[in-house]
Structure formats: C-alpha cells, structure tokens
Amino acid sequence: MGGRSSKVSKKKLRPSYEHFSVLASETSFTTSEVETLYELYKKLSTSVVKDGYIQKEDLHFALFRNSNKQNLFLDRVFDLFDVNQNGQIDFAEFVQSLSVFHPKTPEEVKVKYAFKLYDLRHTGYIEHEELKEMVLAILTESNLELSDDVVKSIVDKTFVEADTKGDGRIDLEEWEQYVGKNPSLLKNMTLPYLMDITQAFPSFVMNTQTEESH
C-alpha cells in the first residue's frame, strides 16, 4: 500500500481551537485546560526523542512527576492509552489518558480502568498472580517495601473477599463490588493537581528539561 503517507509531516501543526473543544467535551478538562495540556505535551514530546510524540518515560513524568523508575503500573497505563499500539502516544491519547486521573472523572470510569490495569494478560479477569504483580508495582511506586509474606497475605485476603463466585479469579462485577467496599483501591487513579492544571503545570513544564537532563 502506499507506506507512510504525507500524514506524517516533519512539522506538526498546532491543533485548532475546535480540536481542543472536542477533546474538552470528551474529557474532564475545559477547553483552556486542553490548550495548557498542549503546551505540556509539546514540552514532554521533545524531552527524550524529538518526534512530537509521548514516549513511556514522558508519560511517567507527566503522571508521577518523575521518570527515573521502571514500573509495571506505568507500563499498564501506557499500554491502555497507546490506542494504536505503536509505542507512542499522540496528543488526543495524552489528554484522554490524563482525564481518567482527573478528580472530577466519575468513579465508575476509574473502576473500569483500574480493572483493565490489573488484568495484565487481557483475559477479562484479574488472576492471583496478576494481582500480586500489581500490588508489588504499586508498593514500588510508593517506595514501600513489604516482606513476601505480607504481600502474599494482602493478595490472599483480597481474593477471599473479592472472589465471591469462588472460581479463583475476579471478574469486573466482583471488582466493582470489592472497590465499592474498599475505595482506597482507587487512590492511584486520582491526581489532585489535575483539578487546576493552569496553576500546576507552568512551573512543572518549565522544570521538565532540568529534570530530564540529569
């Protein structure tokens, strides 16, 4: 077929106001916040590889304000929002991914995305080993170290409570019920500073290159 056509241009044009408005209508951001995010996107998408796209390290920096650790939680977030599965995130994917973590995004949306994050093997279920891997990843992200025994008891206890059908795996319905009783599970799914990105991001954007240059 014609290979990579003229759609890939060397210079990316700034999206139109209408494009910002459409993204705002699909997410928890206002149009002016989407414009602010575009400035952040431009900065981040040239911080590692100057190709105008967000790489995994860039997304880690945007979500957690650091880019120095490998983390399964971030890997899953990246995979979910790299809709085209091409190893990079375009501007629309970036805005939509951040929106899931917005404090105003409905809880049911966060619950479903959290389920997808834990469903590492894309089976439509959370299995025992997947839960263990994600618990370890979240502990690492929080700089917490627990013994293997403690981690095992957390995972076992979760399964006893969540696997109400007793089939050795957690489906979406069981997950929704379990999170309803344990809302702290969604803590990682909300980033408070997204409430006012016009205030939070200017200094954050300015510091991006200094952080990355070390």
mmCIF file of C-alpha atoms in Angstrom:
data_model
loop_
_atom_site.group_PDB
_atom_site.id
_atom_site.type_symbol
_atom_site.label_atom_id
_atom_site.label_comp_id
_atom_site.label_asym_id
_atom_site.label_seq_id
_atom_site.Cartn_x
_atom_site.Cartn_y
_atom_site.Cartn_z
ATOM 1 C CA MET A 1 0.000 0.000 0.000
ATOM 2 C CA GLY A 2 1.493 3.451 -0.095
ATOM 3 C CA GLY A 3 3.608 3.125 3.081
ATOM 4 C CA ARG A 4 3.766 6.052 5.490
ATOM 5 C CA SER A 5 1.990 8.739 3.510
ATOM 6 C CA SER A 6 2.032 12.516 3.736
ATOM 7 C CA LYS A 7 0.111 12.290 7.029
ATOM 8 C CA VAL A 8 3.484 12.140 8.781
ATOM 9 C CA SER A 9 4.846 15.624 8.317
ATOM 10 C CA LYS A 10 8.118 16.845 9.741
ATOM 11 C CA LYS A 11 6.453 19.816 11.370
ATOM 12 C CA LYS A 12 3.351 19.125 13.423
ATOM 13 C CA LEU A 13 0.708 21.803 13.115
ATOM 14 C CA ARG A 14 -0.872 23.192 16.269
ATOM 15 C CA PRO A 15 -4.357 21.644 16.676
ATOM 16 C CA SER A 16 -7.250 24.026 16.030
ATOM 17 C CA TYR A 17 -9.478 25.525 18.730
ATOM 18 C CA GLU A 18 -12.224 23.168 17.514
ATOM 19 C CA HIS A 19 -9.944 20.194 18.152
ATOM 20 C CA PHE A 20 -9.307 21.448 21.699
ATOM 21 C CA SER A 21 -13.077 21.887 22.194
ATOM 22 C CA VAL A 22 -13.828 18.350 21.015
ATOM 23 C CA LEU A 23 -11.237 16.905 23.408
ATOM 24 C CA ALA A 24 -12.692 19.012 26.241
ATOM 25 C CA SER A 25 -16.191 17.685 25.511
ATOM 26 C CA GLU A 26 -14.891 14.091 25.692
ATOM 27 C CA THR A 27 -12.902 14.539 28.925
ATOM 28 C CA SER A 28 -12.999 16.229 32.335
ATOM 29 C CA PHE A 29 -10.930 19.189 31.112
ATOM 30 C CA THR A 30 -12.107 22.605 29.934
ATOM 31 C CA THR A 31 -11.032 23.899 26.514
ATOM 32 C CA SER A 32 -8.476 26.272 28.068
ATOM 33 C CA GLU A 33 -7.064 23.405 30.147
ATOM 34 C CA VAL A 34 -6.713 21.297 26.985
ATOM 35 C CA GLU A 35 -4.742 24.205 25.477
ATOM 36 C CA THR A 36 -2.498 24.219 28.565
ATOM 37 C CA LEU A 37 -2.050 20.463 28.183
ATOM 38 C CA TYR A 38 -0.951 21.028 24.593
ATOM 39 C CA GLU A 39 1.915 23.200 25.863
ATOM 40 C CA LEU A 40 2.890 20.436 28.289
ATOM 41 C CA TYR A 41 2.550 17.843 25.526
ATOM 42 C CA LYS A 42 4.881 19.815 23.259
ATOM 43 C CA LYS A 43 7.443 20.055 26.036
ATOM 44 C CA LEU A 44 7.238 16.393 27.018
ATOM 45 C CA SER A 45 7.145 15.057 23.468
ATOM 46 C CA THR A 46 10.540 16.592 22.747
ATOM 47 C CA SER A 47 12.190 15.765 26.075
ATOM 48 C CA VAL A 48 13.545 12.329 25.114
ATOM 49 C CA VAL A 49 13.062 11.732 21.387
ATOM 50 C CA LYS A 50 12.194 14.895 19.490
ATOM 51 C CA ASP A 51 9.500 13.309 17.343
ATOM 52 C CA GLY A 52 6.394 15.122 18.605
ATOM 53 C CA TYR A 53 5.023 12.043 20.389
ATOM 54 C CA ILE A 54 4.972 10.990 24.039
ATOM 55 C CA GLN A 55 7.187 8.033 24.921
ATOM 56 C CA LYS A 56 6.738 5.886 28.047
ATOM 57 C CA GLU A 57 9.292 7.883 30.089
ATOM 58 C CA ASP A 58 7.500 11.117 29.193
ATOM 59 C CA LEU A 59 4.128 9.799 30.370
ATOM 60 C CA HIS A 60 5.679 8.624 33.627
ATOM 61 C CA PHE A 61 6.968 12.143 34.186
ATOM 62 C CA ALA A 62 3.568 13.689 33.419
ATOM 63 C CA LEU A 63 1.670 11.345 35.752
ATOM 64 C CA PHE A 64 4.087 10.921 38.637
ATOM 65 C CA ARG A 65 6.499 13.835 38.192
ATOM 66 C CA ASN A 66 9.498 11.574 37.864
ATOM 67 C CA SER A 67 10.835 9.390 35.112
ATOM 68 C CA ASN A 68 13.599 7.502 36.828
ATOM 69 C CA LYS A 69 11.921 4.200 37.665
ATOM 70 C CA GLN A 70 10.629 1.256 35.725
ATOM 71 C CA ASN A 71 7.144 0.435 36.928
ATOM 72 C CA LEU A 72 4.515 -2.085 35.904
ATOM 73 C CA PHE A 73 1.702 0.322 36.882
ATOM 74 C CA LEU A 74 3.025 2.919 34.438
ATOM 75 C CA ASP A 75 3.584 0.245 31.772
ATOM 76 C CA ARG A 76 -0.086 -0.718 32.015
ATOM 77 C CA VAL A 77 -1.261 2.917 31.893
ATOM 78 C CA PHE A 78 0.879 3.486 28.816
ATOM 79 C CA ASP A 79 -0.395 0.338 27.091
ATOM 80 C CA LEU A 80 -4.033 1.257 27.754
ATOM 81 C CA PHE A 81 -3.735 4.698 26.263
ATOM 82 C CA ASP A 82 -1.458 3.839 23.388
ATOM 83 C CA VAL A 83 -4.650 3.033 21.482
ATOM 84 C CA ASN A 84 -2.835 2.485 18.185
ATOM 85 C CA GLN A 85 -0.347 0.158 19.902
ATOM 86 C CA ASN A 86 2.524 1.885 18.141
ATOM 87 C CA GLY A 87 4.687 2.526 21.216
ATOM 88 C CA GLN A 88 3.918 6.251 21.405
ATOM 89 C CA ILE A 89 1.047 8.475 22.472
ATOM 90 C CA ASP A 90 -0.377 11.286 20.351
ATOM 91 C CA PHE A 91 -1.966 14.436 21.768
ATOM 92 C CA ALA A 92 -5.549 13.124 21.864
ATOM 93 C CA GLU A 93 -4.442 9.910 23.613
ATOM 94 C CA PHE A 94 -2.441 12.031 26.092
ATOM 95 C CA VAL A 95 -5.424 14.205 27.051
ATOM 96 C CA GLN A 96 -7.754 11.215 27.308
ATOM 97 C CA SER A 97 -5.261 9.296 29.462
ATOM 98 C CA LEU A 98 -4.764 12.164 31.890
ATOM 99 C CA SER A 99 -8.527 12.688 32.082
ATOM 100 C CA VAL A 100 -9.043 9.258 33.678
ATOM 101 C CA PHE A 101 -6.923 10.517 36.602
ATOM 102 C CA HIS A 102 -8.873 13.790 36.924
ATOM 103 C CA PRO A 103 -10.627 14.240 40.317
ATOM 104 C CA LYS A 104 -13.918 15.027 38.509
ATOM 105 C CA THR A 105 -13.904 11.878 36.367
ATOM 106 C CA PRO A 106 -16.760 9.612 37.527
ATOM 107 C CA GLU A 107 -15.744 6.807 39.854
ATOM 108 C CA GLU A 108 -17.243 4.121 37.609
ATOM 109 C CA VAL A 109 -14.815 5.159 34.829
ATOM 110 C CA LYS A 110 -11.870 4.879 37.247
ATOM 111 C CA VAL A 111 -13.102 1.475 38.481
ATOM 112 C CA LYS A 112 -13.230 0.078 34.925
ATOM 113 C CA TYR A 113 -9.785 1.426 34.040
ATOM 114 C CA ALA A 114 -8.320 0.135 37.299
ATOM 115 C CA PHE A 115 -9.719 -3.290 36.379
ATOM 116 C CA LYS A 116 -8.026 -3.113 32.976
ATOM 117 C CA LEU A 117 -4.756 -2.093 34.640
ATOM 118 C CA TYR A 118 -4.833 -5.196 36.853
ATOM 119 C CA ASP A 119 -5.925 -7.501 34.015
ATOM 120 C CA LEU A 120 -2.334 -7.863 32.810
ATOM 121 C CA ARG A 121 -2.957 -10.733 30.404
ATOM 122 C CA HIS A 122 -6.115 -9.219 28.851
ATOM 123 C CA THR A 123 -8.310 -12.189 29.800
ATOM 124 C CA GLY A 124 -11.215 -10.146 31.189
ATOM 125 C CA TYR A 125 -10.361 -11.386 34.694
ATOM 126 C CA ILE A 126 -7.887 -10.476 37.429
ATOM 127 C CA GLU A 127 -5.985 -13.594 38.412
ATOM 128 C CA HIS A 128 -3.991 -14.264 41.591
ATOM 129 C CA GLU A 129 -0.551 -13.759 40.016
ATOM 130 C CA GLU A 130 -1.665 -10.560 38.228
ATOM 131 C CA LEU A 131 -2.904 -9.072 41.483
ATOM 132 C CA LYS A 132 0.388 -9.922 43.179
ATOM 133 C CA GLU A 133 2.395 -8.286 40.383
ATOM 134 C CA MET A 134 0.309 -5.093 40.567
ATOM 135 C CA VAL A 135 0.461 -4.919 44.380
ATOM 136 C CA LEU A 136 4.260 -5.143 44.164
ATOM 137 C CA ALA A 137 4.322 -2.464 41.425
ATOM 138 C CA ILE A 138 2.176 -0.056 43.448
ATOM 139 C CA LEU A 139 4.315 -0.626 46.562
ATOM 140 C CA THR A 140 7.416 0.134 44.495
ATOM 141 C CA GLU A 141 5.827 3.316 43.124
ATOM 142 C CA SER A 142 5.046 4.362 46.718
ATOM 143 C CA ASN A 143 8.593 3.492 47.878
ATOM 144 C CA LEU A 144 7.225 0.868 50.261
ATOM 145 C CA GLU A 145 8.923 -2.427 50.892
ATOM 146 C CA LEU A 146 6.977 -5.291 52.447
ATOM 147 C CA SER A 147 8.103 -8.844 53.041
ATOM 148 C CA ASP A 148 6.930 -11.602 50.687
ATOM 149 C CA ASP A 149 4.743 -12.990 53.476
ATOM 150 C CA VAL A 150 2.934 -9.672 53.947
ATOM 151 C CA VAL A 151 2.404 -9.245 50.197
ATOM 152 C CA LYS A 152 1.091 -12.820 49.959
ATOM 153 C CA SER A 153 -1.329 -12.227 52.828
ATOM 154 C CA ILE A 154 -2.599 -8.966 51.183
ATOM 155 C CA VAL A 155 -3.208 -10.801 47.895
ATOM 156 C CA ASP A 156 -4.802 -13.845 49.580
ATOM 157 C CA LYS A 157 -7.080 -11.669 51.717
ATOM 158 C CA THR A 158 -8.128 -9.642 48.661
ATOM 159 C CA PHE A 159 -9.018 -12.810 46.790
ATOM 160 C CA VAL A 160 -11.028 -14.248 49.688
ATOM 161 C CA GLU A 161 -13.067 -11.010 49.847
ATOM 162 C CA ALA A 162 -13.330 -10.209 46.124
ATOM 163 C CA ASP A 163 -13.749 -13.632 44.502
ATOM 164 C CA THR A 164 -17.347 -14.060 45.628
ATOM 165 C CA LYS A 165 -18.034 -16.632 42.909
ATOM 166 C CA GLY A 166 -15.164 -18.786 44.164
ATOM 167 C CA ASP A 167 -13.707 -19.548 40.731
ATOM 168 C CA GLY A 168 -10.156 -18.387 41.509
ATOM 169 C CA ARG A 169 -10.371 -15.146 39.519
ATOM 170 C CA ILE A 170 -12.040 -11.736 39.816
ATOM 171 C CA ASP A 171 -14.394 -10.530 37.088
ATOM 172 C CA LEU A 172 -15.482 -6.909 36.521
ATOM 173 C CA GLU A 173 -18.702 -7.294 38.532
ATOM 174 C CA GLU A 174 -16.811 -8.733 41.533
ATOM 175 C CA TRP A 175 -14.182 -5.997 41.171
ATOM 176 C CA GLU A 176 -16.826 -3.228 41.198
ATOM 177 C CA GLN A 177 -18.352 -4.656 44.379
ATOM 178 C CA TYR A 178 -14.956 -5.040 46.037
ATOM 179 C CA VAL A 179 -13.832 -1.494 45.173
ATOM 180 C CA GLY A 180 -17.200 -0.206 46.443
ATOM 181 C CA LYS A 181 -16.264 -1.597 49.861
ATOM 182 C CA ASN A 182 -12.590 -0.586 49.568
ATOM 183 C CA PRO A 183 -12.497 2.818 47.823
ATOM 184 C CA SER A 184 -8.851 3.352 48.803
ATOM 185 C CA LEU A 185 -8.000 0.996 45.907
ATOM 186 C CA LEU A 186 -8.733 3.905 43.575
ATOM 187 C CA LYS A 187 -6.229 6.212 45.269
ATOM 188 C CA ASN A 188 -3.715 5.792 42.417
ATOM 189 C CA MET A 189 -6.462 6.640 39.921
ATOM 190 C CA THR A 190 -6.787 10.286 41.016
ATOM 191 C CA LEU A 191 -4.159 13.003 40.682
ATOM 192 C CA PRO A 192 -5.392 16.060 42.647
ATOM 193 C CA TYR A 193 -3.158 18.545 40.807
ATOM 194 C CA LEU A 194 -5.168 17.947 37.610
ATOM 195 C CA MET A 195 -8.005 19.962 39.195
ATOM 196 C CA ASP A 196 -6.190 23.154 38.265
ATOM 197 C CA ILE A 197 -3.585 22.410 35.668
ATOM 198 C CA THR A 198 -3.263 26.032 34.614
ATOM 199 C CA GLN A 199 -1.742 26.612 38.074
ATOM 200 C CA ALA A 200 0.009 23.258 38.497
ATOM 201 C CA PHE A 201 1.693 22.925 35.144
ATOM 202 C CA PRO A 202 3.555 26.178 34.328
ATOM 203 C CA SER A 203 6.396 25.511 36.822
ATOM 204 C CA PHE A 204 6.155 21.780 36.123
ATOM 205 C CA VAL A 205 6.604 22.419 32.379
ATOM 206 C CA MET A 206 9.466 24.813 32.999
ATOM 207 C CA ASN A 207 11.295 22.233 35.134
ATOM 208 C CA THR A 208 10.921 19.364 32.676
ATOM 209 C CA GLN A 209 14.227 19.837 30.883
ATOM 210 C CA THR A 210 16.263 20.317 34.062
ATOM 211 C CA GLU A 211 14.843 17.094 35.496
ATOM 212 C CA GLU A 212 15.444 15.164 32.298
ATOM 213 C CA SER A 213 18.974 16.440 31.754
ATOM 214 C CA HIS A 214 20.365 14.634 34.826
#
